[in-house]
GROMACS .gro file of C-alpha atoms in nm:
model
   82
    1MET     CA    1   5.833   4.305  -1.175
    2PRO     CA    2   5.779   4.627  -1.025
    3ASP     CA    3   5.439   4.757  -0.928
    4LEU     CA    4   5.249   4.936  -1.177
    5GLU     CA    5   5.201   5.319  -1.148
    6THR     CA    6   4.837   5.393  -1.205
    7THR     CA    7   4.602   5.675  -1.228
    8GLU     CA    8   4.322   5.733  -0.952
    9TYR     CA    9   4.067   5.665  -1.239
   10PHE     CA   10   4.252   5.348  -1.323
   11GLU     CA   11   4.221   5.238  -0.954
   12ARG     CA   12   3.848   5.352  -0.882
   13VAL     CA   13   3.685   5.236  -1.237
   14VAL     CA   14   3.899   5.039  -1.464
   15ARG     CA   15   4.008   4.763  -1.215
   16LEU     CA   16   3.635   4.712  -1.124
   17LYS     CA   17   3.527   4.677  -1.495
   18HIS     CA   18   3.759   4.415  -1.598
   19PRO     CA   19   3.916   4.243  -1.308
   20GLU     CA   20   4.016   3.951  -1.527
   21VAL     CA   21   4.300   4.157  -1.694
   22GLN     CA   22   4.613   4.088  -1.477
   23ASP     CA   23   4.886   4.352  -1.393
   24GLU     CA   24   5.149   4.121  -1.536
   25TRP     CA   25   4.983   4.121  -1.866
   26ILE     CA   26   4.982   4.497  -1.888
   27GLN     CA   27   5.365   4.501  -1.762
   28ARG     CA   28   5.450   4.268  -2.056
   29VAL     CA   29   5.279   4.475  -2.298
   30LEU     CA   30   5.458   4.795  -2.160
   31ALA     CA   31   5.780   4.611  -2.188
   32ASP     CA   32   5.743   4.497  -2.525
   33PRO     CA   33   5.461   4.641  -2.727
   34TYR     CA   34   5.376   4.490  -3.055
   35TYR     CA   35   5.236   4.854  -3.158
   36THR     CA   36   5.230   5.200  -3.009
   37GLU     CA   37   5.067   5.499  -3.114
   38PRO     CA   38   5.004   5.834  -2.971
   39GLN     CA   39   4.682   6.005  -2.901
   40ASP     CA   40   4.573   6.366  -2.952
   41ASP     CA   41   4.533   6.419  -2.586
   42GLY     CA   42   4.890   6.337  -2.514
   43ARG     CA   43   4.846   5.959  -2.392
   44ILE     CA   44   4.997   5.681  -2.554
   45ARG     CA   45   4.845   5.346  -2.667
   46TYR     CA   46   5.034   5.035  -2.625
   47TYR     CA   47   4.927   4.726  -2.786
   48GLY     CA   48   5.029   4.366  -2.732
   49TYR     CA   49   4.917   3.996  -2.748
   50VAL     CA   50   4.834   3.809  -2.461
   51PRO     CA   51   4.828   3.425  -2.520
   52GLU     CA   52   4.642   3.355  -2.207
   53LEU     CA   53   4.340   3.567  -2.335
   54ASP     CA   54   4.405   3.486  -2.710
   55HIS     CA   55   4.364   3.855  -2.764
   56TYR     CA   56   4.549   4.198  -2.780
   57ILE     CA   57   4.533   4.434  -2.501
   58ARG     CA   58   4.542   4.807  -2.533
   59VAL     CA   59   4.712   4.990  -2.244
   60ILE     CA   60   4.660   5.351  -2.221
   61VAL     CA   61   4.943   5.549  -2.055
   62GLU     CA   62   4.902   5.917  -1.913
   63GLU     CA   63   5.211   6.097  -1.775
   64GLY     CA   64   5.368   5.770  -1.723
   65LYS     CA   65   5.089   5.592  -1.529
   66VAL     CA   66   4.849   5.337  -1.667
   67HIS     CA   67   4.511   5.503  -1.708
   68ASN     CA   68   4.303   5.231  -1.916
   69ARG     CA   69   4.309   4.910  -2.058
   70PHE     CA   70   4.093   4.712  -2.278
   71ILE     CA   71   4.071   4.350  -2.427
   72ASP     CA   72   4.103   4.428  -2.822
   73GLY     CA   73   3.950   4.171  -3.020
   74LYS     CA   74   3.947   4.396  -3.357
   75LYS     CA   75   4.332   4.392  -3.337
   76LEU     CA   76   4.338   4.014  -3.350
   77GLN     CA   77   4.116   4.020  -3.651
   78GLN     CA   78   4.350   4.271  -3.822
   79TRP     CA   79   4.687   4.154  -3.708
   80GLY     CA   80   4.635   3.777  -3.616
   81ARG     CA   81   4.827   3.598  -3.384
   82PRO     CA   82   5.217   3.664  -3.322
   0.00000   0.00000   0.00000
């Protein structure tokens, strides 16, 4: 898989907060999201289930670059396991 394009914020802050989230998982979510939604600020949210975590992750993309990502337990409760 190609390298992720990321924002400076992602590299300086996000990677340090949750180093357990692997780039491969982010790439899988972006390639085949379960759900997407635009944000009012122009960013796009991508959601995808990661079996290794048994959770969904939410990936925020800004201007074509990964800006943030979260482990999203609430979506697992709402959507269940695929």
